[in-house]
Short mmCIF file of C-alpha atoms and ligand atoms in Angstrom, two decimals:
data_model
loop_
_atom_site.label_atom_id
_atom_site.label_comp_id
_atom_site.label_asym_id
_atom_site.label_seq_id
_atom_site.Cartn_x
_atom_site.Cartn_y
_atom_site.Cartn_z
CA MET A 560 88.27 103.10 125.01
CA GLY A 561 89.94 105.83 127.16
CA LYS A 562 88.43 108.36 129.17
CA SER A 563 85.36 110.23 127.67
CA LYS A 564 85.60 114.34 127.50
CA THR A 565 83.08 116.84 125.73
CA VAL A 566 84.85 119.07 123.88
CA LEU A 567 83.65 121.16 120.56
CA PRO A 568 86.07 123.16 118.17
CA GLN A 569 88.05 125.71 119.99
CA ASN A 570 89.19 127.84 116.92
CA SER A 571 87.49 129.89 114.21
CA THR A 572 89.90 127.12 111.30
CA ASP A 573 88.56 124.49 113.26
CA ARG A 574 84.98 125.09 113.96
CA MET A 575 84.45 126.43 110.18
CA LEU A 576 85.68 122.83 108.90
CA PHE A 577 83.92 121.17 111.18
CA THR A 578 80.85 122.43 110.47
CA PHE A 579 81.96 121.68 106.59
CA MET A 580 82.52 117.95 108.09
CA ILE A 581 79.29 117.74 110.12
CA VAL A 582 76.92 119.37 107.16
CA GLY A 583 78.73 117.97 104.22
CA ILE A 584 78.17 114.42 105.05
CA PRO A 585 74.58 113.90 105.84
CA PHE A 586 73.80 116.70 103.04
CA ALA A 587 75.86 114.04 100.86
CA ALA A 588 74.04 110.99 101.95
CA VAL A 589 70.39 113.04 101.44
CA TRP A 590 71.45 114.03 98.25
CA LEU A 591 72.39 110.68 97.10
CA GLY A 592 69.29 109.32 98.63
CA CYS A 593 66.76 111.54 97.37
CA VAL A 594 67.99 112.99 94.22
CA VAL A 595 70.67 111.08 92.58
CA LEU A 596 69.19 107.20 93.22
CA PRO A 597 65.47 108.25 92.26
CA HIS A 598 67.01 109.05 89.01
CA TYR A 599 68.42 105.28 88.52
CA HIS A 600 65.24 103.51 89.67
CA ASP A 601 61.33 103.80 90.03
CA THR A 602 60.48 101.31 91.90
CA ILE A 603 61.78 100.15 95.61
CA ASN A 604 63.91 97.05 94.55
CA THR A 605 66.81 94.62 95.67
CA THR A 606 69.43 96.87 94.31
CA VAL A 607 67.89 99.67 95.86
CA VAL A 608 68.05 98.13 99.28
CA LEU A 609 71.43 97.00 98.82
CA HIS A 610 72.46 100.13 98.24
CA ILE A 611 70.51 102.15 101.39
CA THR A 612 72.14 99.24 103.38
CA ALA A 613 75.83 100.48 102.23
CA ALA A 614 75.15 103.44 102.65
CA ALA A 615 73.63 103.10 106.48
CA PHE A 616 76.49 101.00 107.48
CA ILE A 617 79.33 103.42 105.62
CA PHE A 618 77.27 106.73 107.57
CA TYR A 619 76.95 104.99 110.63
CA ASN A 620 80.42 104.12 110.87
CA ILE A 621 81.78 107.91 109.67
CA PHE A 622 79.29 109.42 112.22
CA HIS A 623 80.30 107.14 115.25
CA ASN A 624 83.73 107.35 114.62
CA ILE A 625 84.05 110.75 114.46
CA LEU A 626 82.01 111.13 117.88
CA LEU A 627 84.84 108.95 119.46
CA VAL A 628 87.62 110.45 117.79
CA ILE A 629 85.69 113.82 119.67
CA ARG A 630 84.59 112.19 122.97
CA THR A 631 87.45 109.87 124.04
CA ASP A 632 90.15 112.21 126.02
CA ALA A 633 93.35 111.54 124.18
CA SER A 634 95.54 113.70 126.67
CA GLY A 635 97.53 112.30 129.99
CA ARG A 636 95.34 113.84 132.57
CA THR A 637 93.53 110.85 134.22
CA SER A 638 96.44 108.58 133.87
CA TYR A 639 99.10 108.33 136.95
CA LEU A 640 102.22 110.14 135.59
CA PRO A 641 105.25 110.57 138.09
CA SER A 642 106.66 113.58 139.36
CA VAL A 643 110.54 112.52 138.81
CA LEU A 644 111.52 113.08 135.42
CA LYS A 645 112.00 109.63 134.53
CA PRO A 646 114.80 109.13 131.14
CA GLY A 647 113.41 110.06 128.01
CA TRP A 648 110.64 111.88 129.44
CA ARG A 649 110.20 115.61 129.35
CA TYR A 650 108.59 118.26 131.65
CA CYS A 651 105.63 120.45 130.05
CA ALA A 652 105.90 123.91 131.45
CA ILE A 653 102.40 124.45 130.63
CA CYS A 654 100.88 121.70 132.10
CA GLN A 655 103.57 121.51 134.52
CA VAL A 656 103.68 117.54 134.21
CA ASN A 657 106.19 115.06 133.02
CA TYR A 658 104.90 113.24 130.61
CA PRO A 659 106.27 109.92 128.70
CA PRO A 660 108.14 109.84 125.62
CA ARG A 661 105.84 109.63 122.31
CA SER A 662 103.59 112.45 123.78
CA TYR A 663 103.59 116.25 122.61
CA HIS A 664 101.68 119.63 124.02
CA CYS A 665 99.32 120.90 121.60
CA HIS A 666 98.60 124.07 121.45
CA ILE A 667 95.09 124.19 120.12
CA CYS A 668 93.83 121.70 122.65
CA ASP A 669 95.91 123.32 125.29
CA GLU A 670 97.03 119.76 126.86
CA CYS A 671 99.78 117.47 126.44
CA ILE A 672 98.48 114.43 124.16
CA LEU A 673 99.35 110.79 124.66
CA LYS A 674 101.53 109.51 121.70
CA ARG A 675 100.33 112.85 119.78
CA ASP A 676 99.79 111.94 116.13
CA HIS A 677 98.49 115.16 114.97
CA HIS A 678 95.73 117.79 115.45
CA CYS A 679 92.67 116.92 113.25
CA LYS A 680 91.04 120.34 112.05
CA PHE A 681 88.06 118.92 111.13
CA THR A 682 87.44 117.44 114.88
CA GLY A 683 89.00 120.34 116.24
CA CYS A 684 90.90 117.39 118.57
CA CYS A 685 94.18 115.78 118.78
CA ILE A 686 94.54 112.15 117.84
CA GLY A 687 96.51 110.15 119.77
CA TYR A 688 97.00 106.91 121.55
CA HIS A 689 93.53 106.62 122.65
CA ASN A 690 91.21 107.91 119.68
CA HIS A 691 93.53 106.70 117.02
CA ARG A 692 91.62 103.54 116.04
CA TYR A 693 88.80 105.84 115.40
CA PHE A 694 90.34 108.44 113.57
CA LEU A 695 91.51 105.58 111.30
CA ILE A 696 88.89 104.03 110.59
CA GLY A 697 86.87 106.94 110.39
CA ILE A 698 88.88 108.30 107.34
CA LEU A 699 88.62 104.95 105.84
CA TYR A 700 85.16 105.22 105.56
CA VAL A 701 84.82 108.57 104.42
CA PHE A 702 87.10 107.43 101.70
CA ILE A 703 84.69 104.61 101.07
CA GLY A 704 81.85 106.85 100.99
CA ALA A 705 83.34 109.48 98.68
CA VAL A 706 84.50 107.07 96.12
CA TYR A 707 80.91 105.11 96.26
CA GLY A 708 78.96 108.40 96.02
CA ILE A 709 81.20 109.97 93.46
CA TYR A 710 81.53 106.55 91.37
CA TYR A 711 77.30 106.21 91.90
CA GLN A 712 76.64 109.27 90.37
CA TRP A 713 78.70 109.58 87.89
CA ASP A 714 76.36 108.54 85.33
CA TYR A 715 73.86 111.42 86.85
CA VAL A 716 76.05 114.09 86.80
CA TYR A 717 77.39 113.09 83.27
CA SER A 718 73.50 113.39 81.80
CA THR A 719 72.55 116.19 83.89
CA ILE A 720 75.72 117.93 82.53
CA ASN A 721 75.22 116.55 78.87
CA LEU A 722 77.88 117.90 76.79
CA PRO A 723 81.39 116.50 75.17
CA VAL A 724 83.51 115.18 77.62
CA ILE A 725 86.22 117.71 77.37
CA TYR A 726 83.63 120.45 77.93
CA PHE A 727 82.12 118.19 81.01
CA PHE A 728 85.46 117.97 82.57
CA MET A 729 85.60 121.95 82.23
CA THR A 730 82.39 122.97 83.72
CA LEU A 731 83.55 120.66 86.57
CA LEU A 732 86.29 122.80 87.28
CA ALA A 733 84.10 126.21 86.47
CA PRO A 734 80.68 125.75 86.46
CA HIS A 735 79.30 129.33 86.38
CA PHE A 736 81.62 130.31 82.90
CA ALA A 737 79.35 126.82 81.32
CA LEU A 738 75.88 128.98 82.95
CA LEU A 739 77.60 132.39 81.37
CA PHE A 740 77.47 130.49 77.73
CA GLY A 741 74.35 128.82 78.43
CA ALA A 742 75.75 125.32 78.27
CA ILE A 743 74.23 124.51 81.19
CA SER A 744 70.96 125.16 83.60
CA LEU A 745 71.37 126.43 87.18
CA TRP A 746 70.52 122.71 88.45
CA GLY A 747 73.30 121.62 86.35
CA VAL A 748 75.58 124.28 88.46
CA LEU A 749 74.49 122.49 91.35
CA VAL A 750 75.32 119.45 90.10
CA ALA A 751 78.66 119.98 89.18
CA THR A 752 79.73 122.05 91.84
CA LEU A 753 78.48 119.12 93.99
CA HIS A 754 80.18 116.22 92.58
CA THR A 755 83.77 118.68 92.19
CA LEU A 756 83.18 118.70 95.94
CA GLY A 757 82.82 115.36 96.10
CA LEU A 758 86.14 114.84 94.24
CA ILE A 759 88.47 117.27 96.51
CA THR A 760 87.16 115.54 99.53
CA LEU A 761 88.17 112.31 97.99
CA LEU A 762 91.86 114.12 97.08
CA MET A 763 92.08 114.91 100.76
CA VAL A 764 91.04 111.91 102.32
CA SER A 765 92.55 109.99 100.04
CA TYR A 766 96.00 112.17 101.14
CA LEU A 767 95.01 111.52 104.49
CA LEU A 768 94.69 107.93 104.56
CA VAL A 769 97.96 107.72 102.55
CA MET A 770 99.89 109.65 105.14
CA GLN A 771 98.18 107.31 108.00
CA VAL A 772 99.05 103.45 106.30
CA LYS A 773 102.86 104.52 105.79
CA ALA A 774 103.27 106.25 108.99
CA ILE A 775 101.34 103.20 110.75
CA CYS A 776 103.12 100.57 108.84
CA LEU A 777 106.34 101.89 110.13
CA GLY A 778 105.66 102.18 113.72
CA GLN A 779 105.70 105.66 113.60
CA THR A 780 103.17 109.28 114.15
CA GLN A 781 102.98 111.87 112.15
CA TYR A 782 105.06 113.61 114.02
CA GLU A 783 107.63 110.78 114.08
CA MET A 784 107.57 110.51 110.06
CA LYS A 785 107.97 114.32 109.40
CA HIS A 786 110.80 113.88 112.17
CA GLY A 787 112.61 110.42 111.14
CA ILE A 788 111.95 108.76 114.26
CA HIS A 789 112.45 105.45 113.82
CA ASP A 790 112.38 103.71 117.62
CA TYR A 791 109.15 102.14 117.96
CA ASN A 792 108.46 100.47 114.64
CA LEU A 793 108.41 96.50 116.02
CA SER A 794 106.63 94.86 112.99
CA LEU A 795 103.85 95.33 110.50
CA TYR A 796 101.37 93.22 112.71
CA GLN A 797 102.68 94.88 116.09
CA ASN A 798 101.89 98.32 114.52
CA LEU A 799 98.78 97.51 113.44
CA VAL A 800 97.97 96.15 116.91
CA ASP A 801 98.89 99.18 118.51
CA VAL A 802 96.66 101.21 117.01
CA LEU A 803 93.59 99.01 116.29
CA GLY A 804 93.70 96.90 119.37
CA ARG A 805 93.72 93.20 120.05
CA ARG A 806 90.40 92.52 118.03
CA TRP A 807 92.01 94.33 115.13
CA LYS A 808 90.38 91.75 112.19
CA ILE A 809 86.98 93.13 113.70
CA ALA A 810 87.45 96.25 114.59
CA TRP A 811 86.91 98.26 111.93
CA VAL A 812 83.56 96.59 111.35
CA SER A 813 82.04 98.89 114.42
CA PRO A 814 83.71 101.70 116.43
CA PHE A 815 81.74 100.03 119.36
CA ILE A 816 83.47 96.63 118.74
CA ASN A 817 85.64 96.71 121.96
CA SER A 818 89.06 96.25 120.75
CA PRO A 819 91.42 96.89 123.68
CA LEU A 820 94.55 98.53 123.42
CA LYS A 821 97.78 96.45 124.41
CA GLY A 822 99.49 99.69 126.02
CA ASP A 823 98.59 102.32 128.12
CA GLY A 824 99.91 105.20 126.08
CA ILE A 825 103.02 105.69 128.34
CA ASN A 826 105.22 102.69 128.02
CA PHE A 827 106.07 101.83 124.88
CA LEU A 828 108.48 99.19 123.44
CA LYS A 829 110.96 100.53 121.24
CA ALA A 830 112.38 98.21 118.47
CA ASN A 831 115.56 97.41 119.70
CA GLU A 832 114.02 96.05 122.76
CA TYR A 833 111.67 93.83 120.72
CA GLU A 834 112.69 90.18 120.25
CA LEU A 835 110.00 87.51 119.63
CA PRO A 836 106.65 88.17 118.39
CA LYS A 837 104.32 87.85 121.45
CA ASP A 838 101.00 85.82 121.34
CA ILE A 839 98.17 88.35 121.20
ZN1 LIG B 634 101.60 120.49 127.74
ZN1 LIG B 635 94.97 119.47 119.70
#
């Protein structure tokens, strides 16, 4: 784990998206637990306990991974950076420091980030070498939570709206029209709107996850993927360890499982220097 910092989103778009996420995720959990679940079950039985345990596990992982994305210092400020410009390095005129390959300056965070992946507008900070693990596992759990929640409440939403399939989907797209025609109640509008928001969240996070998995499999950051840089593609195994750390097999269970990164975020092995798989 890198050094710790406490910084909340710097600009208004980031603050808006951060609020949407930080309010929306607990709200979804309360909604599913207090509105949808009692619709299916009258008493607390094994199924209810299993659902609550699964939901708590997903929520725990989303929350703590987000927290660690924000709290982990992804910049190189605390690393030793040389005063002589080495080959392949770059001088950042804003930070006035020499930075290693794969690091770039973020104009929102106003600092250089080691192995900069991208600026995350939902957490208001950059994803780089030291917090990439938390970001990847965090969006994986948001994806699992969204699939779980949408699947779980589908019957409830369908029976609440109570319209033929074609009108059901039209109601999801424009619930206010269904209300105008007297097809659903105000409660139906709320249920349909929340379900649509859930579907939008699922679409967004699926896109993020696909882009992340694609780049990580190829040993690239989002920047390198956009610019066609393939210099650091070692092997699928090494690329995965580079993001999730040495204990990648269990690192996804909890963000507090220690999984040290094999490098320092400054020196990277290039694909043409890579020969035999190292024993990790
Ligand atoms: Zn900089
Ligand atoms: Zn940034």
